[in-house]
mmCIF file of C-alpha atoms and ligand atoms in Angstrom:
data_model
loop_
_atom_site.group_PDB
_atom_site.id
_atom_site.type_symbol
_atom_site.label_atom_id
_atom_site.label_comp_id
_atom_site.label_asym_id
_atom_site.label_seq_id
_atom_site.Cartn_x
_atom_site.Cartn_y
_atom_site.Cartn_z
ATOM 1 C CA MET Q 667 -263.466 -100.765 -243.335
ATOM 2 C CA ALA Q 668 -266.708 -101.919 -241.773
ATOM 3 C CA ASN Q 669 -269.553 -99.451 -241.995
ATOM 4 C CA SER Q 670 -269.889 -99.155 -238.217
ATOM 5 C CA GLU Q 671 -266.156 -98.162 -238.016
ATOM 6 C CA TYR Q 672 -266.694 -95.619 -240.746
ATOM 7 C CA GLU Q 673 -269.632 -94.110 -238.876
ATOM 8 C CA ARG Q 674 -267.796 -94.080 -235.633
ATOM 9 C CA ARG Q 675 -264.992 -92.048 -237.269
ATOM 10 C CA ILE Q 676 -267.503 -89.675 -238.786
ATOM 11 C CA ALA Q 677 -269.066 -89.257 -235.421
ATOM 12 C CA ALA Q 678 -265.711 -88.428 -233.938
ATOM 13 C CA ARG Q 679 -265.519 -85.545 -236.522
ATOM 14 C CA PHE Q 680 -268.869 -84.334 -235.096
ATOM 15 C CA SER Q 681 -266.942 -82.870 -232.070
ATOM 16 C CA GLY Q 682 -264.676 -80.975 -234.396
ATOM 17 C CA PHE Q 683 -267.718 -79.047 -235.685
ATOM 18 C CA ASP Q 684 -269.314 -78.894 -232.241
ATOM 19 C CA GLN Q 685 -266.813 -76.194 -231.149
ATOM 20 C CA ASP Q 686 -268.633 -75.311 -227.918
ATOM 21 C CA GLY Q 687 -269.327 -78.854 -226.995
ATOM 22 C CA ASN Q 688 -272.990 -78.520 -226.209
ATOM 23 C CA GLY Q 689 -273.994 -81.667 -228.152
ATOM 24 C CA TYR Q 690 -275.155 -80.200 -231.417
ATOM 25 C CA ILE Q 691 -273.794 -78.139 -234.371
ATOM 26 C CA ASP Q 692 -275.394 -74.790 -234.984
ATOM 27 C CA ARG Q 693 -274.448 -71.328 -236.217
ATOM 28 C CA GLU Q 694 -272.770 -70.502 -232.930
ATOM 29 C CA ASP Q 695 -270.215 -73.175 -233.437
ATOM 30 C CA PHE Q 696 -269.125 -71.538 -236.667
ATOM 31 C CA ASN Q 697 -268.852 -68.237 -234.867
ATOM 32 C CA VAL Q 698 -266.718 -69.867 -232.241
ATOM 33 C CA ALA Q 699 -264.500 -71.307 -234.942
ATOM 34 C CA THR Q 700 -264.232 -67.982 -236.640
ATOM 35 C CA LYS Q 701 -263.231 -66.187 -233.333
ATOM 36 C CA ALA Q 702 -260.709 -68.920 -232.676
ATOM 37 C CA VAL Q 703 -258.910 -68.403 -236.059
ATOM 38 C CA LEU Q 704 -259.074 -64.685 -235.702
ATOM 39 C CA ALA Q 705 -257.655 -64.902 -232.146
ATOM 40 C CA GLU Q 706 -254.891 -67.263 -233.204
ATOM 41 C CA PHE Q 707 -253.644 -64.701 -235.689
ATOM 42 C CA GLY Q 708 -254.501 -61.571 -233.927
ATOM 43 C CA THR Q 709 -256.816 -60.437 -236.659
ATOM 44 C CA ALA Q 710 -259.564 -57.966 -235.888
ATOM 45 C CA ALA Q 711 -263.216 -59.040 -236.553
ATOM 46 C CA ARG Q 712 -263.962 -55.787 -238.274
ATOM 47 C CA SER Q 713 -261.034 -55.990 -240.713
ATOM 48 C CA ASP Q 714 -261.645 -57.110 -244.280
ATOM 49 C CA LYS Q 715 -260.137 -60.537 -243.532
ATOM 50 C CA GLY Q 716 -262.145 -60.831 -240.379
ATOM 51 C CA GLN Q 717 -265.446 -59.928 -242.188
ATOM 52 C CA ALA Q 718 -264.661 -62.353 -244.975
ATOM 53 C CA LEU Q 719 -264.127 -65.138 -242.472
ATOM 54 C CA TYR Q 720 -267.490 -64.439 -240.913
ATOM 55 C CA VAL Q 721 -269.117 -64.473 -244.257
ATOM 56 C CA GLY Q 722 -267.439 -67.772 -245.116
ATOM 57 C CA ALA Q 723 -268.484 -69.244 -241.745
ATOM 58 C CA GLU Q 724 -272.102 -68.389 -242.408
ATOM 59 C CA ALA Q 725 -272.038 -69.949 -245.853
ATOM 60 C CA PHE Q 726 -270.315 -73.083 -244.365
ATOM 61 C CA TRP Q 727 -273.146 -73.292 -241.730
ATOM 62 C CA GLN Q 728 -275.847 -72.892 -244.255
ATOM 63 C CA GLY Q 729 -274.237 -75.568 -246.431
ATOM 64 C CA MET Q 730 -273.961 -77.961 -243.481
ATOM 65 C CA ALA Q 731 -277.530 -77.248 -242.401
ATOM 66 C CA GLY Q 732 -278.743 -77.985 -245.889
ATOM 67 C CA ILE Q 733 -277.061 -81.318 -245.896
ATOM 68 C CA ALA Q 734 -277.740 -82.538 -242.379
ATOM 69 C CA ASP Q 735 -280.397 -80.521 -240.578
ATOM 70 C CA ARG Q 736 -283.210 -82.792 -241.509
ATOM 71 C CA ASP Q 737 -285.924 -81.480 -239.227
ATOM 72 C CA GLY Q 738 -284.990 -77.832 -239.996
ATOM 73 C CA ASP Q 739 -284.595 -76.714 -236.370
ATOM 74 C CA GLN Q 740 -281.264 -74.971 -237.072
ATOM 75 C CA ARG Q 741 -279.374 -77.501 -235.029
ATOM 76 C CA ILE Q 742 -277.532 -80.558 -236.322
ATOM 77 C CA THR Q 743 -277.655 -83.325 -233.798
ATOM 78 C CA ARG Q 744 -275.086 -86.068 -233.653
ATOM 79 C CA GLN Q 745 -277.691 -88.401 -235.203
ATOM 80 C CA GLU Q 746 -278.464 -85.916 -238.008
ATOM 81 C CA PHE Q 747 -274.742 -85.529 -238.662
ATOM 82 C CA VAL Q 748 -274.011 -89.224 -238.832
ATOM 83 C CA THR Q 749 -277.201 -90.194 -240.769
ATOM 84 C CA GLY Q 750 -277.574 -87.079 -242.878
ATOM 85 C CA ALA Q 751 -273.935 -86.106 -243.484
ATOM 86 C CA VAL Q 752 -272.247 -89.380 -243.726
ATOM 87 C CA LYS Q 753 -273.756 -90.681 -246.815
ATOM 88 C CA ARG Q 754 -273.875 -87.462 -248.724
ATOM 89 C CA LEU Q 755 -270.342 -86.506 -247.940
ATOM 90 C CA ARG Q 756 -269.124 -90.015 -248.855
ATOM 91 C CA ASP Q 757 -271.108 -89.983 -252.058
ATOM 92 C CA ASN Q 758 -269.983 -86.441 -253.030
ATOM 93 C CA PRO Q 759 -266.839 -85.281 -251.261
ATOM 94 C CA ASP Q 760 -266.593 -82.362 -253.756
ATOM 95 C CA ARG Q 761 -269.789 -81.040 -252.325
ATOM 96 C CA PHE Q 762 -268.195 -80.726 -248.897
ATOM 97 C CA ALA Q 763 -265.150 -78.944 -250.413
ATOM 98 C CA GLU Q 764 -267.556 -76.618 -252.162
ATOM 99 C CA ILE Q 765 -269.411 -75.536 -249.037
ATOM 100 C CA ALA Q 766 -266.232 -75.345 -246.938
ATOM 101 C CA ARG Q 767 -264.258 -73.438 -249.504
ATOM 102 C CA PRO Q 768 -265.236 -69.868 -248.800
ATOM 103 C CA PHE Q 769 -264.468 -70.225 -245.106
ATOM 104 C CA LEU Q 770 -261.269 -72.001 -245.785
ATOM 105 C CA HIS Q 771 -260.280 -69.416 -248.449
ATOM 106 C CA ALA Q 772 -260.898 -66.695 -245.866
ATOM 107 C CA ALA Q 773 -259.092 -68.581 -243.121
ATOM 108 C CA LEU Q 774 -256.026 -69.007 -245.400
ATOM 109 C CA ALA Q 775 -256.106 -65.219 -246.062
ATOM 110 C CA VAL Q 776 -255.985 -64.625 -242.284
ATOM 111 C CA ALA Q 777 -252.980 -66.920 -242.109
ATOM 112 C CA ASP Q 778 -251.341 -65.468 -245.110
ATOM 113 C CA ALA Q 779 -249.757 -62.387 -243.389
ATOM 114 C CA ASP Q 780 -247.858 -61.114 -246.382
ATOM 115 C CA ASP Q 781 -250.742 -61.550 -248.819
ATOM 116 C CA ASP Q 782 -248.927 -63.486 -251.378
ATOM 117 C CA GLY Q 783 -251.590 -66.133 -251.854
ATOM 118 C CA ALA Q 784 -250.115 -68.917 -249.665
ATOM 119 C CA ALA Q 785 -249.549 -69.687 -246.039
ATOM 120 C CA THR Q 786 -246.586 -71.352 -244.459
ATOM 121 C CA VAL Q 787 -246.832 -74.930 -243.264
ATOM 122 C CA ASP Q 788 -246.721 -73.870 -239.642
ATOM 123 C CA ASP Q 789 -249.381 -71.293 -240.142
ATOM 124 C CA THR Q 790 -251.731 -73.784 -242.026
ATOM 125 C CA ALA Q 791 -251.190 -76.170 -238.987
ATOM 126 C CA ARG Q 792 -252.306 -73.195 -236.734
ATOM 127 C CA VAL Q 793 -255.551 -72.717 -238.708
ATOM 128 C CA LEU Q 794 -256.410 -76.467 -238.510
ATOM 129 C CA LYS Q 795 -255.521 -76.440 -234.824
ATOM 130 C CA ALA Q 796 -257.717 -73.382 -234.244
ATOM 131 C CA LEU Q 797 -260.502 -75.225 -235.981
ATOM 132 C CA GLY Q 798 -260.219 -78.095 -233.483
ATOM 133 C CA VAL Q 799 -258.063 -80.473 -235.332
ATOM 134 C CA PRO Q 800 -255.790 -82.170 -232.787
ATOM 135 C CA GLU Q 801 -252.377 -80.652 -232.818
ATOM 136 C CA GLU Q 802 -250.361 -83.709 -234.020
ATOM 137 C CA ILE Q 803 -252.917 -84.368 -236.798
ATOM 138 C CA ALA Q 804 -252.904 -80.741 -237.893
ATOM 139 C CA ALA Q 805 -249.124 -80.597 -238.026
ATOM 140 C CA ALA Q 806 -248.811 -83.883 -239.942
ATOM 141 C CA ALA Q 807 -251.630 -82.883 -242.318
ATOM 142 C CA ALA Q 808 -250.024 -79.573 -243.062
ATOM 143 C CA GLY Q 809 -246.685 -81.142 -243.559
ATOM 144 C CA THR Q 810 -247.819 -83.734 -245.998
ATOM 145 C CA LEU Q 811 -249.573 -81.062 -248.048
ATOM 146 C CA ASP Q 812 -246.356 -79.404 -248.843
ATOM 147 C CA THR Q 813 -245.441 -81.900 -251.550
ATOM 148 C CA ASP Q 814 -242.790 -79.665 -253.278
ATOM 149 C CA ALA Q 815 -241.267 -78.909 -249.833
ATOM 150 C CA ASP Q 816 -241.091 -75.144 -250.348
ATOM 151 C CA GLY Q 817 -242.825 -74.596 -246.937
ATOM 152 C CA ARG Q 818 -245.888 -72.916 -248.408
ATOM 153 C CA ILE Q 819 -249.462 -74.131 -248.839
ATOM 154 C CA GLY Q 820 -252.289 -72.649 -251.080
ATOM 155 C CA GLU Q 821 -256.014 -72.814 -251.046
ATOM 156 C CA VAL Q 822 -256.455 -76.003 -253.071
ATOM 157 C CA GLU Q 823 -254.304 -77.986 -250.668
ATOM 158 C CA VAL Q 824 -256.098 -76.559 -247.592
ATOM 159 C CA VAL Q 825 -259.493 -77.337 -249.016
ATOM 160 C CA THR Q 826 -258.410 -80.816 -250.022
ATOM 161 C CA ALA Q 827 -256.925 -81.607 -246.571
ATOM 162 C CA PHE Q 828 -259.997 -80.349 -244.756
ATOM 163 C CA ALA Q 829 -262.340 -82.315 -246.917
ATOM 164 C CA ARG Q 830 -260.220 -85.407 -246.485
ATOM 165 C CA TYR Q 831 -260.090 -85.030 -242.824
ATOM 166 C CA PHE Q 832 -263.823 -84.569 -242.404
ATOM 167 C CA THR Q 833 -265.083 -86.982 -245.037
ATOM 168 C CA VAL Q 834 -262.969 -89.966 -244.017
ATOM 169 C CA PRO Q 835 -262.779 -92.149 -247.249
ATOM 170 C CA GLU Q 836 -264.399 -95.575 -246.651
HETATM 171 CA CA1 LIG X 155 -272.469 -76.763 -230.534
HETATM 172 CA CA1 LIG X 156 -281.899 -80.525 -236.630
#
């Protein structure tokens, strides 16, 4: 894949993070994402699961800012995202999984209504969709994760899928 095509696809992911669509990524976008996931599952912000999701979102934001906010103004512009995040995420996709994991772990817990450590395929797709992943992609991504076809998805699979979607292998 040509580098320009790669960067174009990464830039398209920018809008996934820019949840409020104001042209840059900041802490508020992660709050918006958190509220969207909690609303999707009817989970109270003050509940243990709700608080864990907010904590995970803050860690995710701090991690993204550390990678991409070059001028330290607490905003990640599209240019900062493309030039700052693209190379680092491509060189080290595990790093992305690492910074996203606490948030995704907490999101999975929100989706895991019966607290058995896994979410259904449908509920996993709902999480991805609440995070801004297009519905048809979310459903397909969740479905392909369920490799043993038992209808259930755990943390490793969710983190892997999210990292794959946002890092876009070259
Ligand atoms: Ca924004
Ligand atoms: Ca910045």
